[in-house]
């Protein structure tokens, strides 16, 4: 990916469409650049003016007095292409196109946007937008946007697909006292996308945490690779909207984006270590925690509270959020019992009682934070007649300084009585909430990030022996020649077999005697299944006969199946009857695949059989970069895993064989993009090995 250094730190800027009229965006941008403290050269461009905001104005970029590294374009859409071309010819490297009226408006706008992207490509320019607010960087400093105001300097990079979100969050940040390293309004993402800015922010020394609001991702593969790299370096927190059906429609009309399915996004975020949040408050709560507190070393949380109820709420939440209540050492308990009033609870949660003043909090916190079994601390304070919110806040700040490696968050419950105390904490970079739940959620987000970051790398490229691409290709060619979209069962079994996935022997017969001859070869018992790509539920139309034990049973079975199909589905094309070796029963599993438009193959694993849709014990993963560790995790997330490990004295199933099948399956669907959907259901798992029984494959 190209570097964005000159984009965020240009030596010179031109504002094309600069204006003297204070109500025009072209005027606001000039003012913003000047007032941000930007120290490079600034060239307003406007054919009608000689001077704007005290700066010499130029009629065109063609006669700018020095090379321009960044051009901010704010002219009507009908002029943008010509202006962009001029920029390209004059060696401008970076564009910000504020102008609206592109793909978000429909077909014509999309056509225009494609041309604009083409110009950027032709002249090797990097472009933010079109249809964006622009960007801000507090460390350059530069405000190349039309937002009102400039953020406080800080360590949070905020990347947003919604311009309105940029403007309103900026405004809110002043009252919250929150600082940012960068604000980026992505707009239509015709050239630079979220992936480019995530990559840059991950290496930016001024950014500690990356926040994104997105409605879709532009390039699934690029996003996955970038997010995975970035998450190893710093927390990447994403709020993705458009998860509901109605939300997805709104997202499409908002930016013209085609929203991918949420399931694929969920898998993408999980596999790349992204911390997914579901609301704006959660996004910023976590950002504040990450920006201001150290990342915990473990999951053990201590609570110090002055009242029982909130302590219990916090305890419940700790369990709910996959954290653990810390167990104190004997020494800690002894010290607490010696120094706190007899009525106090000295075990976790530590209850310092309703009459606790600052000194009692200080004492309890100091003992708790010093305990080796505590990774992070949550301090709760309920407003009461004798509490000292401000003094307590100061005590918390002082104690926390002695334990810089342990995160500390607080919840000061109440209104005006605790407001000053909460403010004191926030000013000292200790996140303070009104209720315990977001405090615990913040710790939980930090812990799950630490778990991902500390995982050993597992990027080994999987390679398997006995992969027969030729056979797969010839089967797919035959299906294409026949003008079919669905493979016959015998073809599907042969196809997965070619990739080393064991499947029950399945042979197509067109005559009753032929079927019986095959059964003799395969060995009894056998199953007969009608072979027709059009018949999905074969049992329902009498198209299946199982447990056949002799030549005669098979011959007769063939005839009976054909007669039934004649009655129930006389017009459907039937290729014959498949003779399949009847496999001993194992644990019924499903392995499936559907293709996501953004992220490619999405595989499913879980409990198989006829109740799949009812039981819904299925987990999903994207195949892109899927590691063996993730495959094992995929299996272990399902309830089927309990069965596979040996439920109620049953012998355990061959989990290694299942992992290998998932790996081979991943390779198959990656190697053949024309395979659009697969359902292996059931695939039997045995004590030794596995065997696919029913395989459905659809191609494009
Ligand atoms: N080069 C330089 N300046 C030019 C020019 C050119 N080729 N052609 C025109 N100009 C000047 C105009 O003369 C005008 O200056 P003036 O005020 O001195 O007359 C200035 O550029 C702006 O052009 P104008 O026609 O007045 O447009 P505008 O300012 O009313 O609107 C946009 C321009 C880009 C703001 C508008 O088209 C737009 O897209 N608005 C929506 C922006 C938005 O919401 N973005 C997304 C946020 S999420």
PDB file of C-alpha atoms in Angstrom, residues 162-438:
ATOM      1  CA  UNK A 162     -20.358   9.139   7.677  1.00  0.00           C
ATOM      2  CA  UNK A 163     -19.429  12.796   7.415  1.00  0.00           C
ATOM      3  CA  UNK A 164     -22.195  13.820   9.803  1.00  0.00           C
ATOM      4  CA  UNK A 165     -20.719  11.493  12.414  1.00  0.00           C
ATOM      5  CA  UNK A 166     -17.356  13.275  12.070  1.00  0.00           C
ATOM      6  CA  UNK A 167     -18.956  16.663  12.578  1.00  0.00           C
ATOM      7  CA  UNK A 168     -21.094  15.685  15.568  1.00  0.00           C
ATOM      8  CA  UNK A 169     -18.425  13.599  17.323  1.00  0.00           C
ATOM      9  CA  UNK A 170     -15.976  16.471  16.926  1.00  0.00           C
ATOM     10  CA  UNK A 171     -18.448  18.814  18.589  1.00  0.00           C
ATOM     11  CA  UNK A 172     -19.130  16.312  21.393  1.00  0.00           C
ATOM     12  CA  UNK A 173     -15.395  15.760  21.959  1.00  0.00           C
ATOM     13  CA  UNK A 174     -14.960  19.351  23.139  1.00  0.00           C
ATOM     14  CA  UNK A 175     -17.448  18.909  25.971  1.00  0.00           C
ATOM     15  CA  UNK A 176     -16.023  15.459  26.805  1.00  0.00           C
ATOM     16  CA  UNK A 177     -12.471  16.826  26.794  1.00  0.00           C
ATOM     17  CA  UNK A 178     -11.428  14.002  24.480  1.00  0.00           C
ATOM     18  CA  UNK A 179      -8.369  14.347  22.264  1.00  0.00           C
ATOM     19  CA  UNK A 180      -7.756  12.877  18.798  1.00  0.00           C
ATOM     20  CA  UNK A 181      -4.754  12.273  16.591  1.00  0.00           C
ATOM     21  CA  UNK A 182      -6.783  12.179  13.391  1.00  0.00           C
ATOM     22  CA  UNK A 183     -10.312  12.630  12.101  1.00  0.00           C
ATOM     23  CA  UNK A 184     -10.947  11.149   8.639  1.00  0.00           C
ATOM     24  CA  UNK A 185     -14.194  11.376   6.711  1.00  0.00           C
ATOM     25  CA  UNK A 186     -14.043   8.579   4.141  1.00  0.00           C
ATOM     26  CA  UNK A 187     -16.899   9.670   1.884  1.00  0.00           C
ATOM     27  CA  UNK A 188     -17.526   7.369  -1.076  1.00  0.00           C
ATOM     28  CA  UNK A 189     -14.118   5.643  -0.857  1.00  0.00           C
ATOM     29  CA  UNK A 190     -13.525   5.776  -4.618  1.00  0.00           C
ATOM     30  CA  UNK A 191      -9.765   5.527  -4.150  1.00  0.00           C
ATOM     31  CA  UNK A 192      -8.521   5.539  -0.546  1.00  0.00           C
ATOM     32  CA  UNK A 193     -10.544   3.237   1.687  1.00  0.00           C
ATOM     33  CA  UNK A 194     -10.768   2.368   5.362  1.00  0.00           C
ATOM     34  CA  UNK A 195      -7.994  -0.198   4.840  1.00  0.00           C
ATOM     35  CA  UNK A 196      -5.489   2.485   3.756  1.00  0.00           C
ATOM     36  CA  UNK A 197      -6.206   4.646   6.775  1.00  0.00           C
ATOM     37  CA  UNK A 198      -6.204   1.716   9.210  1.00  0.00           C
ATOM     38  CA  UNK A 199      -2.800   0.689   7.850  1.00  0.00           C
ATOM     39  CA  UNK A 200      -1.459   4.214   8.268  1.00  0.00           C
ATOM     40  CA  UNK A 201      -2.918   4.689  11.758  1.00  0.00           C
ATOM     41  CA  UNK A 202      -1.454   1.350  12.866  1.00  0.00           C
ATOM     42  CA  UNK A 203       2.049   2.713  12.174  1.00  0.00           C
ATOM     43  CA  UNK A 204       1.346   6.272  13.311  1.00  0.00           C
ATOM     44  CA  UNK A 205       3.343   7.003  16.490  1.00  0.00           C
ATOM     45  CA  UNK A 206       0.723   9.552  17.575  1.00  0.00           C
ATOM     46  CA  UNK A 207      -2.147   7.059  17.466  1.00  0.00           C
ATOM     47  CA  UNK A 208      -2.759   4.639  20.323  1.00  0.00           C
ATOM     48  CA  UNK A 209      -6.208   3.383  19.350  1.00  0.00           C
ATOM     49  CA  UNK A 210      -8.059   3.261  16.011  1.00  0.00           C
ATOM     50  CA  UNK A 211     -11.832   3.812  15.861  1.00  0.00           C
ATOM     51  CA  UNK A 212     -13.911   3.176  12.767  1.00  0.00           C
ATOM     52  CA  UNK A 213     -17.508   3.782  11.899  1.00  0.00           C
ATOM     53  CA  UNK A 214     -18.260   1.926   8.670  1.00  0.00           C
ATOM     54  CA  UNK A 215     -21.284   0.857   6.681  1.00  0.00           C
ATOM     55  CA  UNK A 216     -19.386  -1.605   4.495  1.00  0.00           C
ATOM     56  CA  UNK A 217     -15.819  -2.407   3.530  1.00  0.00           C
ATOM     57  CA  UNK A 218     -14.592  -1.643   0.060  1.00  0.00           C
ATOM     58  CA  UNK A 219     -12.332  -4.635  -0.526  1.00  0.00           C
ATOM     59  CA  UNK A 220     -12.880  -7.621   1.761  1.00  0.00           C
ATOM     60  CA  UNK A 221      -9.498  -9.279   1.263  1.00  0.00           C
ATOM     61  CA  UNK A 222      -7.519  -6.083   1.673  1.00  0.00           C
ATOM     62  CA  UNK A 223      -9.522  -5.241   4.781  1.00  0.00           C
ATOM     63  CA  UNK A 224      -8.898  -8.648   6.359  1.00  0.00           C
ATOM     64  CA  UNK A 225      -5.164  -8.493   5.762  1.00  0.00           C
ATOM     65  CA  UNK A 226      -4.842  -4.901   6.948  1.00  0.00           C
ATOM     66  CA  UNK A 227      -7.044  -5.326  10.018  1.00  0.00           C
ATOM     67  CA  UNK A 228      -5.157  -8.450  11.038  1.00  0.00           C
ATOM     68  CA  UNK A 229      -1.812  -6.626  10.843  1.00  0.00           C
ATOM     69  CA  UNK A 230      -3.140  -3.504  12.578  1.00  0.00           C
ATOM     70  CA  UNK A 231      -4.763  -5.419  15.464  1.00  0.00           C
ATOM     71  CA  UNK A 232      -1.415  -6.914  16.352  1.00  0.00           C
ATOM     72  CA  UNK A 233      -0.034  -3.401  16.791  1.00  0.00           C
ATOM     73  CA  UNK A 234      -2.881  -1.518  18.478  1.00  0.00           C
ATOM     74  CA  UNK A 235      -6.586  -1.859  19.263  1.00  0.00           C
ATOM     75  CA  UNK A 236      -8.876  -1.470  16.269  1.00  0.00           C
ATOM     76  CA  UNK A 237     -12.478  -0.844  17.354  1.00  0.00           C
ATOM     77  CA  UNK A 238     -15.220  -0.893  14.735  1.00  0.00           C
ATOM     78  CA  UNK A 239     -18.855   0.079  14.790  1.00  0.00           C
ATOM     79  CA  UNK A 240     -20.423  -1.383  11.651  1.00  0.00           C
ATOM     80  CA  UNK A 241     -23.933  -0.220  10.935  1.00  0.00           C
ATOM     81  CA  UNK A 242     -26.442  -1.737   8.550  1.00  0.00           C
ATOM     82  CA  UNK A 243     -26.642  -5.037  10.439  1.00  0.00           C
ATOM     83  CA  UNK A 244     -30.427  -5.228  10.327  1.00  0.00           C
ATOM     84  CA  UNK A 245     -32.268  -5.766   7.032  1.00  0.00           C
ATOM     85  CA  UNK A 246     -33.713  -2.239   7.256  1.00  0.00           C
ATOM     86  CA  UNK A 247     -30.305  -0.890   8.286  1.00  0.00           C
ATOM     87  CA  UNK A 248     -28.663  -2.554   5.282  1.00  0.00           C
ATOM     88  CA  UNK A 249     -31.127  -0.874   2.924  1.00  0.00           C
ATOM     89  CA  UNK A 250     -30.480   2.503   4.554  1.00  0.00           C
ATOM     90  CA  UNK A 251     -26.734   1.916   4.179  1.00  0.00           C
ATOM     91  CA  UNK A 252     -27.147   1.212   0.462  1.00  0.00           C
ATOM     92  CA  UNK A 253     -29.070   4.353  -0.178  1.00  0.00           C
ATOM     93  CA  UNK A 254     -26.769   6.395   2.022  1.00  0.00           C
ATOM     94  CA  UNK A 255     -23.488   5.791   0.263  1.00  0.00           C
ATOM     95  CA  UNK A 256     -24.519   3.588  -2.605  1.00  0.00           C
ATOM     96  CA  UNK A 257     -22.638   0.797  -0.878  1.00  0.00           C
ATOM     97  CA  UNK A 258     -23.616  -2.799  -1.305  1.00  0.00           C
ATOM     98  CA  UNK A 259     -23.798  -4.110   2.245  1.00  0.00           C
ATOM     99  CA  UNK A 260     -22.402  -7.605   2.750  1.00  0.00           C
ATOM    100  CA  UNK A 261     -24.122 -10.037   5.067  1.00  0.00           C
ATOM    101  CA  UNK A 262     -23.546  -9.397   8.744  1.00  0.00           C
ATOM    102  CA  UNK A 263     -22.497 -12.963   9.377  1.00  0.00           C
ATOM    103  CA  UNK A 264     -19.498 -12.521   7.111  1.00  0.00           C
ATOM    104  CA  UNK A 265     -18.621  -9.237   8.821  1.00  0.00           C
ATOM    105  CA  UNK A 266     -18.868 -10.898  12.204  1.00  0.00           C
ATOM    106  CA  UNK A 267     -16.443 -13.600  11.052  1.00  0.00           C
ATOM    107  CA  UNK A 268     -14.151 -11.046   9.410  1.00  0.00           C
ATOM    108  CA  UNK A 269     -13.905  -8.962  12.565  1.00  0.00           C
ATOM    109  CA  UNK A 270     -13.383 -11.955  14.820  1.00  0.00           C
ATOM    110  CA  UNK A 271     -10.711 -13.487  12.597  1.00  0.00           C
ATOM    111  CA  UNK A 272      -8.766 -10.252  12.271  1.00  0.00           C
ATOM    112  CA  UNK A 273      -8.828  -9.293  15.955  1.00  0.00           C
ATOM    113  CA  UNK A 274     -11.147  -6.317  15.469  1.00  0.00           C
ATOM    114  CA  UNK A 275     -13.068  -5.315  18.590  1.00  0.00           C
ATOM    115  CA  UNK A 276     -16.627  -5.013  17.377  1.00  0.00           C
ATOM    116  CA  UNK A 277     -18.947  -2.677  19.255  1.00  0.00           C
ATOM    117  CA  UNK A 278     -22.680  -2.282  18.761  1.00  0.00           C
ATOM    118  CA  UNK A 279     -23.266   1.319  19.760  1.00  0.00           C
ATOM    119  CA  UNK A 280     -21.702   4.741  19.649  1.00  0.00           C
ATOM    120  CA  UNK A 281     -21.363   5.008  23.456  1.00  0.00           C
ATOM    121  CA  UNK A 282     -19.563   1.665  23.518  1.00  0.00           C
ATOM    122  CA  UNK A 283     -17.226   2.821  20.732  1.00  0.00           C
ATOM    123  CA  UNK A 284     -16.110   5.871  22.675  1.00  0.00           C
ATOM    124  CA  UNK A 285     -16.138   4.244  26.125  1.00  0.00           C
ATOM    125  CA  UNK A 286     -13.652   1.716  24.850  1.00  0.00           C
ATOM    126  CA  UNK A 287     -11.623   4.333  23.023  1.00  0.00           C
ATOM    127  CA  UNK A 288     -11.288   6.344  26.222  1.00  0.00           C
ATOM    128  CA  UNK A 289     -10.227   3.255  28.158  1.00  0.00           C
ATOM    129  CA  UNK A 290      -7.623   2.208  25.590  1.00  0.00           C
ATOM    130  CA  UNK A 291      -6.294   5.728  25.114  1.00  0.00           C
ATOM    131  CA  UNK A 292      -5.872   6.369  28.835  1.00  0.00           C
ATOM    132  CA  UNK A 293      -5.219   3.084  30.573  1.00  0.00           C
ATOM    133  CA  UNK A 294      -2.682   0.283  30.243  1.00  0.00           C
ATOM    134  CA  UNK A 295      -3.826  -2.992  28.667  1.00  0.00           C
ATOM    135  CA  UNK A 296      -4.511  -5.568  31.416  1.00  0.00           C
ATOM    136  CA  UNK A 297      -2.253  -8.588  31.752  1.00  0.00           C
ATOM    137  CA  UNK A 298      -5.126 -10.896  32.574  1.00  0.00           C
ATOM    138  CA  UNK A 299      -8.820 -11.246  33.226  1.00  0.00           C
ATOM    139  CA  UNK A 300      -8.964 -11.011  37.049  1.00  0.00           C
ATOM    140  CA  UNK A 301     -10.911  -7.970  38.209  1.00  0.00           C
ATOM    141  CA  UNK A 302     -11.184  -6.453  41.693  1.00  0.00           C
ATOM    142  CA  UNK A 303     -14.096  -4.268  42.740  1.00  0.00           C
ATOM    143  CA  UNK A 304     -14.028  -1.655  45.458  1.00  0.00           C
ATOM    144  CA  UNK A 305     -17.462  -0.220  46.267  1.00  0.00           C
ATOM    145  CA  UNK A 306     -19.261   1.718  48.969  1.00  0.00           C
ATOM    146  CA  UNK A 307     -22.574  -0.110  48.485  1.00  0.00           C
ATOM    147  CA  UNK A 308     -23.702  -3.702  47.992  1.00  0.00           C
ATOM    148  CA  UNK A 309     -26.164  -3.415  45.073  1.00  0.00           C
ATOM    149  CA  UNK A 310     -23.842  -1.880  42.487  1.00  0.00           C
ATOM    150  CA  UNK A 311     -21.147  -4.308  43.649  1.00  0.00           C
ATOM    151  CA  UNK A 312     -23.435  -7.224  42.780  1.00  0.00           C
ATOM    152  CA  UNK A 313     -24.353  -5.669  39.426  1.00  0.00           C
ATOM    153  CA  UNK A 314     -20.664  -5.327  38.643  1.00  0.00           C
ATOM    154  CA  UNK A 315     -19.972  -8.912  39.772  1.00  0.00           C
ATOM    155  CA  UNK A 316     -22.754 -10.251  37.514  1.00  0.00           C
ATOM    156  CA  UNK A 317     -21.355  -8.280  34.609  1.00  0.00           C
ATOM    157  CA  UNK A 318     -17.879  -9.629  35.160  1.00  0.00           C
ATOM    158  CA  UNK A 319     -19.189 -13.142  34.621  1.00  0.00           C
ATOM    159  CA  UNK A 320     -21.355 -12.046  31.698  1.00  0.00           C
ATOM    160  CA  UNK A 321     -18.396 -10.448  29.958  1.00  0.00           C
ATOM    161  CA  UNK A 322     -16.083 -13.460  30.287  1.00  0.00           C
ATOM    162  CA  UNK A 323     -13.971 -11.918  33.011  1.00  0.00           C
ATOM    163  CA  UNK A 324     -13.083 -13.394  36.397  1.00  0.00           C
ATOM    164  CA  UNK A 325     -13.483 -12.034  39.912  1.00  0.00           C
ATOM    165  CA  UNK A 326      -9.997 -11.790  41.419  1.00  0.00           C
ATOM    166  CA  UNK A 327      -9.222 -13.954  44.485  1.00  0.00           C
ATOM    167  CA  UNK A 328      -7.157 -12.010  46.988  1.00  0.00           C
ATOM    168  CA  UNK A 329      -4.088 -13.395  48.682  1.00  0.00           C
ATOM    169  CA  UNK A 330      -4.169 -14.212  52.387  1.00  0.00           C
ATOM    170  CA  UNK A 331      -2.012 -11.206  53.080  1.00  0.00           C
ATOM    171  CA  UNK A 332      -4.403  -8.843  51.269  1.00  0.00           C
ATOM    172  CA  UNK A 333      -7.363 -10.249  53.194  1.00  0.00           C
ATOM    173  CA  UNK A 334      -5.484  -9.928  56.464  1.00  0.00           C
ATOM    174  CA  UNK A 335      -4.518  -6.330  55.780  1.00  0.00           C
ATOM    175  CA  UNK A 336      -8.045  -5.406  54.710  1.00  0.00           C
ATOM    176  CA  UNK A 337      -9.579  -7.030  57.772  1.00  0.00           C
ATOM    177  CA  UNK A 338      -7.155  -5.216  60.068  1.00  0.00           C
ATOM    178  CA  UNK A 339      -7.764  -1.810  58.540  1.00  0.00           C
ATOM    179  CA  UNK A 340     -11.383  -1.713  57.416  1.00  0.00           C
ATOM    180  CA  UNK A 341     -14.386  -1.549  59.803  1.00  0.00           C
ATOM    181  CA  UNK A 342     -15.620  -4.921  60.985  1.00  0.00           C
ATOM    182  CA  UNK A 343     -18.822  -4.685  58.898  1.00  0.00           C
ATOM    183  CA  UNK A 344     -16.908  -4.293  55.626  1.00  0.00           C
ATOM    184  CA  UNK A 345     -16.731  -7.080  53.096  1.00  0.00           C
ATOM    185  CA  UNK A 346     -13.058  -7.818  52.696  1.00  0.00           C
ATOM    186  CA  UNK A 347     -13.468 -10.353  49.915  1.00  0.00           C
ATOM    187  CA  UNK A 348     -14.055  -9.340  46.315  1.00  0.00           C
ATOM    188  CA  UNK A 349     -16.140  -7.127  45.860  1.00  0.00           C
ATOM    189  CA  UNK A 350     -14.618  -5.126  48.682  1.00  0.00           C
ATOM    190  CA  UNK A 351     -17.380  -3.127  50.363  1.00  0.00           C
ATOM    191  CA  UNK A 352     -15.922  -0.129  52.175  1.00  0.00           C
ATOM    192  CA  UNK A 353     -19.450   0.771  53.380  1.00  0.00           C
ATOM    193  CA  UNK A 354     -21.709   3.754  52.743  1.00  0.00           C
ATOM    194  CA  UNK A 355     -19.896   6.056  55.169  1.00  0.00           C
ATOM    195  CA  UNK A 356     -16.526   5.543  53.454  1.00  0.00           C
ATOM    196  CA  UNK A 357     -14.560   8.719  52.987  1.00  0.00           C
ATOM    197  CA  UNK A 358     -11.589   9.195  50.700  1.00  0.00           C
ATOM    198  CA  UNK A 359      -9.062   7.718  53.122  1.00  0.00           C
ATOM    199  CA  UNK A 360     -10.894   4.404  53.441  1.00  0.00           C
ATOM    200  CA  UNK A 361     -11.091   4.115  49.653  1.00  0.00           C
ATOM    201  CA  UNK A 362      -7.378   4.882  49.398  1.00  0.00           C
ATOM    202  CA  UNK A 363      -6.514   2.191  51.876  1.00  0.00           C
ATOM    203  CA  UNK A 364      -8.687  -0.489  50.299  1.00  0.00           C
ATOM    204  CA  UNK A 365      -7.567   0.322  46.766  1.00  0.00           C
ATOM    205  CA  UNK A 366      -3.922   0.297  47.682  1.00  0.00           C
ATOM    206  CA  UNK A 367      -4.134  -3.189  49.187  1.00  0.00           C
ATOM    207  CA  UNK A 368      -6.263  -4.533  46.341  1.00  0.00           C
ATOM    208  CA  UNK A 369      -4.143  -3.119  43.523  1.00  0.00           C
ATOM    209  CA  UNK A 370      -0.956  -4.427  45.119  1.00  0.00           C
ATOM    210  CA  UNK A 371      -2.333  -7.988  45.077  1.00  0.00           C
ATOM    211  CA  UNK A 372      -0.576 -10.197  42.486  1.00  0.00           C
ATOM    212  CA  UNK A 373      -3.884 -11.868  41.701  1.00  0.00           C
ATOM    213  CA  UNK A 374      -5.498  -8.631  40.505  1.00  0.00           C
ATOM    214  CA  UNK A 375      -5.138  -7.549  36.880  1.00  0.00           C
ATOM    215  CA  UNK A 376      -7.511  -4.573  36.887  1.00  0.00           C
ATOM    216  CA  UNK A 377      -9.698  -2.640  39.321  1.00  0.00           C
ATOM    217  CA  UNK A 378     -13.144  -1.078  39.166  1.00  0.00           C
ATOM    218  CA  UNK A 379     -13.998   1.533  41.780  1.00  0.00           C
ATOM    219  CA  UNK A 380     -17.671   2.227  42.436  1.00  0.00           C
ATOM    220  CA  UNK A 381     -18.944   5.202  44.386  1.00  0.00           C
ATOM    221  CA  UNK A 382     -22.575   5.963  45.201  1.00  0.00           C
ATOM    222  CA  UNK A 383     -23.405   9.502  46.160  1.00  0.00           C
ATOM    223  CA  UNK A 384     -24.373   9.747  49.823  1.00  0.00           C
ATOM    224  CA  UNK A 385     -24.496  12.266  52.661  1.00  0.00           C
ATOM    225  CA  UNK A 386     -20.951  11.624  53.867  1.00  0.00           C
ATOM    226  CA  UNK A 387     -19.126  10.601  50.692  1.00  0.00           C
ATOM    227  CA  UNK A 388     -16.285  12.758  49.406  1.00  0.00           C
ATOM    228  CA  UNK A 389     -16.399  12.398  45.610  1.00  0.00           C
ATOM    229  CA  UNK A 390     -13.647  14.895  44.791  1.00  0.00           C
ATOM    230  CA  UNK A 391     -11.289  13.786  47.571  1.00  0.00           C
ATOM    231  CA  UNK A 392     -11.987  10.153  46.707  1.00  0.00           C
ATOM    232  CA  UNK A 393     -11.206  10.885  43.067  1.00  0.00           C
ATOM    233  CA  UNK A 394      -7.888  12.396  44.122  1.00  0.00           C
ATOM    234  CA  UNK A 395      -7.119   9.373  46.295  1.00  0.00           C
ATOM    235  CA  UNK A 396      -7.889   7.060  43.342  1.00  0.00           C
ATOM    236  CA  UNK A 397      -5.565   9.079  41.097  1.00  0.00           C
ATOM    237  CA  UNK A 398      -2.747   8.936  43.622  1.00  0.00           C
ATOM    238  CA  UNK A 399      -3.058   5.209  44.261  1.00  0.00           C
ATOM    239  CA  UNK A 400      -3.296   4.401  40.551  1.00  0.00           C
ATOM    240  CA  UNK A 401       0.028   6.149  39.949  1.00  0.00           C
ATOM    241  CA  UNK A 402       1.710   3.466  42.048  1.00  0.00           C
ATOM    242  CA  UNK A 403       0.399   0.717  39.738  1.00  0.00           C
ATOM    243  CA  UNK A 404       0.930   2.046  36.207  1.00  0.00           C
ATOM    244  CA  UNK A 405       0.701  -1.423  34.664  1.00  0.00           C
ATOM    245  CA  UNK A 406      -2.796  -2.135  36.030  1.00  0.00           C
ATOM    246  CA  UNK A 407      -5.872  -0.554  34.448  1.00  0.00           C
ATOM    247  CA  UNK A 408      -8.339   1.237  36.669  1.00  0.00           C
ATOM    248  CA  UNK A 409     -11.810   2.460  35.771  1.00  0.00           C
ATOM    249  CA  UNK A 410     -14.489   4.009  37.934  1.00  0.00           C
ATOM    250  CA  UNK A 411     -18.238   4.459  38.077  1.00  0.00           C
ATOM    251  CA  UNK A 412     -19.422   7.423  40.135  1.00  0.00           C
ATOM    252  CA  UNK A 413     -23.160   6.902  40.427  1.00  0.00           C
ATOM    253  CA  UNK A 414     -25.238  10.002  40.869  1.00  0.00           C
ATOM    254  CA  UNK A 415     -25.721  13.409  39.312  1.00  0.00           C
ATOM    255  CA  UNK A 416     -24.517  16.756  40.512  1.00  0.00           C
ATOM    256  CA  UNK A 417     -23.094  15.412  43.757  1.00  0.00           C
ATOM    257  CA  UNK A 418     -20.497  13.314  41.948  1.00  0.00           C
ATOM    258  CA  UNK A 419     -20.000  15.437  38.822  1.00  0.00           C
ATOM    259  CA  UNK A 420     -16.889  17.238  40.082  1.00  0.00           C
ATOM    260  CA  UNK A 421     -15.320  13.976  41.238  1.00  0.00           C
ATOM    261  CA  UNK A 422     -15.977  12.343  37.861  1.00  0.00           C
ATOM    262  CA  UNK A 423     -14.451  15.352  36.115  1.00  0.00           C
ATOM    263  CA  UNK A 424     -11.362  15.148  38.331  1.00  0.00           C
ATOM    264  CA  UNK A 425     -10.891  11.499  37.339  1.00  0.00           C
ATOM    265  CA  UNK A 426     -11.420  12.142  33.624  1.00  0.00           C
ATOM    266  CA  UNK A 427      -8.878  14.981  33.718  1.00  0.00           C
ATOM    267  CA  UNK A 428      -6.376  12.504  35.184  1.00  0.00           C
ATOM    268  CA  UNK A 429      -7.147  10.030  32.357  1.00  0.00           C
ATOM    269  CA  UNK A 430      -9.097   7.630  34.543  1.00  0.00           C
ATOM    270  CA  UNK A 431     -12.281   6.644  32.681  1.00  0.00           C
ATOM    271  CA  UNK A 432     -15.283   7.397  34.867  1.00  0.00           C
ATOM    272  CA  UNK A 433     -18.782   6.183  34.032  1.00  0.00           C
ATOM    273  CA  UNK A 434     -22.186   6.781  35.585  1.00  0.00           C
ATOM    274  CA  UNK A 435     -22.988   3.061  35.959  1.00  0.00           C
ATOM    275  CA  UNK A 436     -20.952  -0.126  36.528  1.00  0.00           C
ATOM    276  CA  UNK A 437     -21.847  -1.902  33.247  1.00  0.00           C
ATOM    277  CA  UNK A 438     -19.845   0.261  30.805  1.00  0.00           C
TER     278      UNK A 438
END
